[in-house]
Amino acid sequence: MQKVVVTGGLGFIGSHVVDALLAAGRQVTVIDSMVAAVTDGREYEVFPGCQVHRVSIADYLAQGGSFKDQDLVVHAASHVGPAGILKYQGSLGADIVAVTQQVIEECVTHDVALISFSSAEVYGRSGMLAESDDIIVPTHYNARLEYAIAKTLTEAATINSRHRGLRGFVIRPFNVVGPRQSRAGGFVMPTFVQQAIAGRPLTVFAGGGQERAFLSATDLARFITEHAGAAFESDRPIFNIGNPLNTITVWNLAERIIERLGSTSSIEHADARLIHGPLYEEAESIQKLPVLDAAKAVGWAPTITLDELIDETALYYRVRDDAREAAAVPLDAGARV
């Protein structure tokens, strides 16, 4: 698979996938609407085998673009983040589904393999979560549920399109973090790291007892560059990609970041709705941990530790600003509970 299209390739996950593909010598076509971009992509244009299109997928196809003669599409384009999705509530699900359906149709038409990104949010419950587990749909409607239902529908569309000849599978990533991730989406790691560097209080929501298993974006991208072939051959439809060895509560993560960075910051309980607005909701899953049987079966395992993730994220933000700073709430926004 030498010729690869990456949708959302200038976003956080997408850009790490592009990095890995270019390092592996692939020819890459990047398509990104720039809505949630964390890089402008100029660093990619120096590669002779890379093209960057700063348009939506719909506009790319409408303007004569095509997936014809490509070997693989990695579909990472989506609205993301517990805070980043809020302003799209009501149209969020339709947008996600419509874009993914366009990608699927183009892949079916031109016989191009597809890796489609979903989300661990689809499980709708707490615990150790495996691909074969039932998906729970809570009855409390909010933006996060709209997002989860939309991602579930894109999974079904991808998998059900196999009967039309689509070669495709789905990735469910668990709490991917690393350099370039913006706090603008409401993501906890870049928020805590940037607050600690600035000496601001680290703002913890909902008590901080939520357990998360943090995965390096580099480990995720390596699944695609080194194990996609085996994943296609396995004929498995869905792969959890995460790192249960990096499991930690949100409160303990705040403590670990302060310790690793030697920060003078304090930790404060905060009301997320006073920071991100009244539509903000916590995830249904207090404990969100991946079972990795499918990924292990094709030879993949995560390698980057939590401390390494904290250190490399801090190293990045000590010398760079958040690329989406204008869309983020101030570092010192918060209210004691």
Short mmCIF file of C-alpha atoms in Angstrom, two decimals:
data_model
loop_
_atom_site.label_atom_id
_atom_site.label_comp_id
_atom_site.label_asym_id
_atom_site.label_seq_id
_atom_site.Cartn_x
_atom_site.Cartn_y
_atom_site.Cartn_z
CA MET A 1 0.00 0.00 0.00
CA GLN A 2 2.28 2.72 -1.30
CA LYS A 3 -0.28 5.40 -2.20
CA VAL A 4 -2.31 6.55 0.79
CA VAL A 5 -4.96 9.23 1.31
CA VAL A 6 -5.31 10.61 4.84
CA THR A 7 -8.47 12.58 5.50
CA GLY A 8 -8.14 14.96 8.42
CA GLY A 9 -4.40 14.65 7.87
CA LEU A 10 -3.59 18.02 9.45
CA GLY A 11 -5.46 17.24 12.66
CA PHE A 12 -3.86 15.68 15.72
CA ILE A 13 -4.26 11.97 14.97
CA GLY A 14 -4.18 12.45 11.21
CA SER A 15 -0.89 14.38 11.27
CA HIS A 16 0.80 11.64 13.29
CA VAL A 17 -0.43 9.10 10.75
CA VAL A 18 0.97 11.27 7.95
CA ASP A 19 4.31 11.54 9.79
CA ALA A 20 4.56 7.76 10.05
CA LEU A 21 3.53 7.12 6.46
CA LEU A 22 6.04 9.60 5.05
CA ALA A 23 8.78 8.17 7.28
CA ALA A 24 7.93 4.75 5.84
CA GLY A 25 8.35 6.05 2.29
CA ARG A 26 4.69 6.12 1.28
CA GLN A 27 3.17 8.60 -1.17
CA VAL A 28 0.58 10.55 0.79
CA THR A 29 -2.35 12.73 -0.22
CA VAL A 30 -3.61 14.85 2.67
CA ILE A 31 -7.14 16.25 2.69
CA ASP A 32 -8.12 18.56 5.54
CA SER A 33 -10.77 21.28 5.92
CA MET A 34 -8.54 23.09 8.48
CA VAL A 35 -11.43 23.21 10.99
CA ALA A 36 -9.39 21.43 13.68
CA ALA A 37 -5.93 21.48 12.10
CA VAL A 38 -2.91 21.52 14.41
CA THR A 39 -0.45 22.19 11.56
CA ASP A 40 -0.73 24.05 8.28
CA GLY A 41 0.99 21.16 6.49
CA ARG A 42 3.84 23.14 4.94
CA GLU A 43 6.35 20.70 6.42
CA TYR A 44 4.74 17.91 4.37
CA GLU A 45 4.95 19.72 1.05
CA VAL A 46 8.74 19.35 0.99
CA PHE A 47 8.23 15.61 0.41
CA PRO A 48 8.03 14.95 -3.34
CA GLY A 49 5.47 12.19 -2.78
CA CYS A 50 3.11 14.29 -0.68
CA GLN A 51 0.23 16.54 -1.74
CA VAL A 52 -1.75 18.69 0.71
CA HIS A 53 -5.31 19.78 -0.10
CA ARG A 54 -6.72 22.27 2.41
CA VAL A 55 -10.37 21.68 1.60
CA SER A 56 -13.21 19.54 2.90
CA ILE A 57 -13.64 16.05 1.49
CA ALA A 58 -16.85 17.14 -0.24
CA ASP A 59 -15.10 20.08 -1.91
CA TYR A 60 -12.10 17.92 -2.85
CA LEU A 61 -14.36 15.46 -4.67
CA ALA A 62 -16.55 18.21 -6.16
CA GLN A 63 -13.47 19.95 -7.58
CA GLY A 64 -12.40 16.84 -9.47
CA GLY A 65 -10.39 15.05 -6.80
CA SER A 66 -10.63 11.29 -6.63
CA PHE A 67 -9.33 8.25 -4.77
CA LYS A 68 -8.72 6.50 -8.09
CA ASP A 69 -5.33 4.74 -8.29
CA GLN A 70 -4.84 5.01 -4.51
CA ASP A 71 -4.11 1.91 -2.46
CA LEU A 72 -5.49 2.95 0.93
CA VAL A 73 -7.59 5.65 2.58
CA VAL A 74 -7.12 6.40 6.28
CA HIS A 75 -10.26 8.27 7.27
CA ALA A 76 -9.45 10.40 10.32
CA ALA A 77 -11.52 13.48 9.47
CA SER A 78 -14.08 14.27 12.16
CA HIS A 79 -15.16 16.81 14.73
CA VAL A 80 -13.38 15.82 17.95
CA GLY A 81 -13.08 16.50 21.66
CA PRO A 82 -15.59 16.72 24.51
CA ALA A 83 -15.53 20.52 24.21
CA GLY A 84 -14.77 20.70 20.49
CA ILE A 85 -17.99 18.96 19.45
CA LEU A 86 -20.36 21.15 21.47
CA LYS A 87 -20.97 23.90 18.92
CA TYR A 88 -22.00 21.28 16.36
CA GLN A 89 -24.66 19.66 18.56
CA GLY A 90 -27.74 18.93 16.48
CA SER A 91 -25.87 18.64 13.18
CA LEU A 92 -22.83 16.76 14.53
CA GLY A 93 -24.09 13.26 13.82
CA ALA A 94 -25.31 14.05 10.33
CA ASP A 95 -21.99 15.69 9.45
CA ILE A 96 -19.92 12.71 10.64
CA VAL A 97 -22.09 10.18 8.85
CA ALA A 98 -22.34 12.15 5.60
CA VAL A 99 -18.59 12.62 5.29
CA THR A 100 -17.84 8.99 6.07
CA GLN A 101 -20.44 7.80 3.57
CA GLN A 102 -18.75 9.88 0.86
CA VAL A 103 -15.43 8.25 1.71
CA ILE A 104 -16.93 4.76 1.66
CA GLU A 105 -18.61 5.32 -1.72
CA GLU A 106 -15.39 6.62 -3.25
CA CYS A 107 -13.46 3.62 -1.91
CA VAL A 108 -16.06 1.14 -3.22
CA THR A 109 -16.16 2.82 -6.63
CA HIS A 110 -12.38 2.71 -7.09
CA ASP A 111 -11.63 -0.50 -5.13
CA VAL A 112 -9.50 1.27 -2.51
CA ALA A 113 -8.91 -0.21 0.94
CA LEU A 114 -10.26 1.78 3.90
CA ILE A 115 -9.24 2.21 7.53
CA SER A 116 -11.95 4.25 9.26
CA PHE A 117 -11.51 5.84 12.67
CA SER A 118 -14.31 5.42 15.17
CA SER A 119 -14.09 6.09 18.92
CA ALA A 120 -14.11 4.27 22.24
CA GLU A 121 -17.07 6.53 23.06
CA VAL A 122 -19.31 4.07 21.18
CA TYR A 123 -19.29 1.58 24.07
CA GLY A 124 -21.48 3.84 26.21
CA ARG A 125 -20.46 2.25 29.51
CA SER A 126 -17.59 1.69 31.95
CA GLY A 127 -15.20 -1.22 32.26
CA MET A 128 -12.77 -3.32 30.29
CA LEU A 129 -14.10 -2.93 26.77
CA ALA A 130 -13.70 -5.51 23.99
CA GLU A 131 -14.71 -5.30 20.33
CA SER A 132 -17.24 -8.11 20.76
CA ASP A 133 -19.04 -6.35 23.64
CA ASP A 134 -22.50 -4.93 23.16
CA ILE A 135 -22.79 -1.19 22.61
CA ILE A 136 -25.01 0.65 25.09
CA VAL A 137 -27.01 3.70 24.02
CA PRO A 138 -27.94 5.82 27.07
CA THR A 139 -31.18 7.80 27.00
CA HIS A 140 -29.67 11.08 28.16
CA TYR A 141 -29.24 12.93 24.87
CA ASN A 142 -26.29 15.29 24.55
CA ALA A 143 -23.46 16.06 22.14
CA ARG A 144 -21.34 13.14 23.31
CA LEU A 145 -24.17 10.69 22.68
CA GLU A 146 -24.83 12.19 19.26
CA TYR A 147 -21.12 11.74 18.50
CA ALA A 148 -21.10 8.14 19.77
CA ILE A 149 -24.21 7.16 17.79
CA ALA A 150 -22.76 8.73 14.64
CA LYS A 151 -19.50 6.84 15.05
CA THR A 152 -21.45 3.61 15.62
CA LEU A 153 -23.36 4.21 12.40
CA THR A 154 -20.13 4.83 10.45
CA GLU A 155 -18.78 1.55 11.82
CA ALA A 156 -21.89 -0.28 10.59
CA ALA A 157 -21.68 1.42 7.19
CA THR A 158 -18.02 0.48 6.82
CA ILE A 159 -18.47 -3.13 7.87
CA ASN A 160 -21.73 -3.66 5.97
CA SER A 161 -20.14 -2.29 2.80
CA ARG A 162 -17.93 -5.35 2.70
CA HIS A 163 -20.72 -7.13 0.83
CA ARG A 164 -20.22 -4.51 -1.90
CA GLY A 165 -16.56 -5.36 -2.15
CA LEU A 166 -15.11 -2.83 0.30
CA ARG A 167 -11.87 -3.92 1.92
CA GLY A 168 -12.14 -2.08 5.19
CA PHE A 169 -11.87 -2.19 8.94
CA VAL A 170 -12.50 0.15 11.87
CA ILE A 171 -10.16 1.45 14.57
CA ARG A 172 -11.55 2.38 17.98
CA PRO A 173 -8.83 4.50 19.64
CA PHE A 174 -8.68 5.01 23.40
CA ASN A 175 -7.55 8.42 24.72
CA VAL A 176 -4.83 9.19 22.19
CA VAL A 177 -2.37 11.87 23.36
CA GLY A 178 1.00 13.36 22.47
CA PRO A 179 2.70 16.40 20.93
CA ARG A 180 0.48 18.72 18.85
CA GLN A 181 -2.74 17.73 20.60
CA SER A 182 -4.63 20.94 21.36
CA ARG A 183 -6.46 21.73 24.55
CA ALA A 184 -9.07 23.48 22.37
CA GLY A 185 -10.99 20.23 22.08
CA GLY A 186 -11.18 19.89 25.84
CA PHE A 187 -8.50 17.17 25.98
CA VAL A 188 -7.03 16.56 29.41
CA MET A 189 -3.34 15.86 28.70
CA PRO A 190 -2.48 19.04 26.74
CA THR A 191 -4.62 21.10 29.12
CA PHE A 192 -2.84 19.83 32.24
CA VAL A 193 0.61 20.05 30.64
CA GLN A 194 0.08 23.63 29.43
CA GLN A 195 -1.35 24.65 32.80
CA ALA A 196 1.62 23.09 34.62
CA ILE A 197 4.16 24.80 32.36
CA ALA A 198 2.44 28.16 32.95
CA GLY A 199 2.20 27.61 36.70
CA ARG A 200 -1.61 27.75 36.58
CA PRO A 201 -3.86 25.47 38.64
CA LEU A 202 -4.68 22.16 36.97
CA THR A 203 -8.48 22.05 36.68
CA VAL A 204 -10.00 18.63 37.41
CA PHE A 205 -13.63 17.91 36.50
CA ALA A 206 -16.18 15.63 38.20
CA GLY A 207 -13.94 14.66 41.10
CA GLY A 208 -11.08 13.30 39.02
CA GLY A 209 -11.83 9.63 39.63
CA GLN A 210 -12.30 8.87 35.93
CA GLU A 211 -9.89 6.13 34.79
CA ARG A 212 -8.33 6.45 31.36
CA ALA A 213 -5.72 4.45 29.45
CA PHE A 214 -3.57 6.95 27.56
CA LEU A 215 -2.18 5.91 24.17
CA SER A 216 0.65 7.53 22.26
CA ALA A 217 -0.31 8.85 18.82
CA THR A 218 3.00 7.37 17.65
CA ASP A 219 1.97 3.88 18.78
CA LEU A 220 -1.38 4.34 17.03
CA ALA A 221 0.25 5.43 13.77
CA ARG A 222 2.61 2.44 13.96
CA PHE A 223 -0.40 0.12 13.91
CA ILE A 224 -1.26 1.54 10.49
CA THR A 225 2.23 1.58 8.98
CA GLU A 226 3.39 -1.80 10.33
CA HIS A 227 0.28 -3.90 10.98
CA ALA A 228 -2.43 -2.80 8.54
CA GLY A 229 -1.57 -5.60 6.14
CA ALA A 230 -2.01 -8.24 8.81
CA ALA A 231 -5.18 -6.52 9.99
CA PHE A 232 -6.70 -6.73 6.51
CA GLU A 233 -5.64 -10.36 6.15
CA SER A 234 -7.19 -11.23 9.51
CA ASP A 235 -10.61 -10.13 8.22
CA ARG A 236 -11.45 -8.75 11.67
CA PRO A 237 -13.82 -5.80 11.35
CA ILE A 238 -12.85 -3.74 14.44
CA PHE A 239 -9.63 -3.10 16.36
CA ASN A 240 -9.38 -1.48 19.77
CA ILE A 241 -6.13 0.48 19.89
CA GLY A 242 -5.09 1.66 23.35
CA ASN A 243 -2.60 1.17 26.17
CA PRO A 244 -4.02 -0.36 29.37
CA LEU A 245 -0.55 -0.16 30.96
CA ASN A 246 -0.97 3.62 30.99
CA THR A 247 -4.17 3.52 33.05
CA ILE A 248 -4.49 6.32 35.61
CA THR A 249 -7.21 8.46 37.17
CA VAL A 250 -7.53 12.05 36.01
CA TRP A 251 -6.60 13.34 39.49
CA ASN A 252 -3.51 11.13 39.62
CA LEU A 253 -2.58 12.27 36.12
CA ALA A 254 -2.60 15.87 37.36
CA GLU A 255 -0.33 14.88 40.25
CA ARG A 256 2.00 12.95 37.92
CA ILE A 257 2.30 15.87 35.49
CA ILE A 258 3.14 18.34 38.26
CA GLU A 259 5.77 15.95 39.59
CA ARG A 260 7.32 15.18 36.18
CA LEU A 261 7.49 18.86 35.19
CA GLY A 262 8.63 20.15 38.58
CA SER A 263 5.72 22.58 38.41
CA THR A 264 4.54 24.87 41.19
CA SER A 265 0.93 24.46 40.06
CA SER A 266 -1.83 23.40 42.42
CA ILE A 267 -4.75 21.10 41.56
CA GLU A 268 -8.30 22.44 41.79
CA HIS A 269 -11.69 20.86 41.41
CA ALA A 270 -13.56 22.75 38.71
CA ASP A 271 -17.02 22.87 37.17
CA ALA A 272 -16.61 21.97 33.50
CA ARG A 273 -19.82 23.75 32.56
CA LEU A 274 -18.53 27.05 33.88
CA ILE A 275 -15.46 26.59 31.66
CA HIS A 276 -16.83 25.00 28.48
CA GLY A 277 -20.48 26.01 28.69
CA PRO A 278 -23.78 24.45 29.79
CA LEU A 279 -23.80 21.80 27.04
CA TYR A 280 -20.66 20.10 28.37
CA GLU A 281 -21.17 16.56 29.70
CA GLU A 282 -18.82 13.99 31.16
CA ALA A 283 -18.50 10.66 29.36
CA GLU A 284 -20.77 7.78 30.36
CA SER A 285 -17.67 5.68 31.05
CA ILE A 286 -16.03 6.43 34.38
CA GLN A 287 -13.59 3.62 33.61
CA LYS A 288 -12.65 3.35 29.92
CA LEU A 289 -10.06 0.64 29.37
CA PRO A 290 -9.32 -1.31 26.17
CA VAL A 291 -9.13 -5.05 25.66
CA LEU A 292 -6.55 -5.53 22.90
CA ASP A 293 -7.10 -9.12 21.73
CA ALA A 294 -7.65 -8.19 18.07
CA ALA A 295 -4.63 -5.89 17.85
CA LYS A 296 -2.39 -8.39 19.63
CA ALA A 297 -3.52 -11.11 17.22
CA VAL A 298 -1.97 -9.15 14.33
CA GLY A 299 1.26 -8.48 16.22
CA TRP A 300 0.73 -4.96 17.57
CA ALA A 301 1.39 -3.80 21.11
CA PRO A 302 1.85 -0.30 22.56
CA THR A 303 5.32 0.62 23.78
CA ILE A 304 5.34 4.26 24.94
CA THR A 305 4.84 4.77 28.68
CA LEU A 306 2.75 7.39 30.41
CA ASP A 307 5.82 9.21 31.73
CA GLU A 308 7.29 9.32 28.23
CA LEU A 309 4.02 10.76 26.94
CA ILE A 310 4.00 13.47 29.60
CA ASP A 311 7.64 14.33 28.91
CA GLU A 312 7.31 14.55 25.13
CA THR A 313 4.11 16.60 25.35
CA ALA A 314 5.79 18.99 27.80
CA LEU A 315 8.90 19.23 25.62
CA TYR A 316 6.70 20.20 22.68
CA TYR A 317 4.75 22.87 24.55
CA ARG A 318 7.76 24.39 26.26
CA VAL A 319 8.93 25.67 22.89
CA ARG A 320 5.68 25.97 20.91
CA ASP A 321 2.28 27.56 21.34
CA ASP A 322 -0.93 25.60 21.04
CA ALA A 323 -1.80 25.73 17.33
CA ARG A 324 -5.47 26.21 18.21
CA GLU A 325 -4.94 28.68 21.05
CA ALA A 326 -7.53 31.07 19.63
CA ALA A 327 -10.22 28.40 19.93
CA ALA A 328 -9.26 27.33 23.47
CA VAL A 329 -10.50 28.66 26.79
CA PRO A 330 -7.87 30.56 28.83
CA LEU A 331 -5.45 28.42 30.84
CA ASP A 332 -6.62 29.96 34.09
CA ALA A 333 -10.34 29.54 33.37
CA GLY A 334 -11.89 27.62 36.21
CA ALA A 335 -14.03 27.72 39.31
CA ARG A 336 -13.54 25.96 42.60
CA VAL A 337 -16.27 23.46 43.38
#
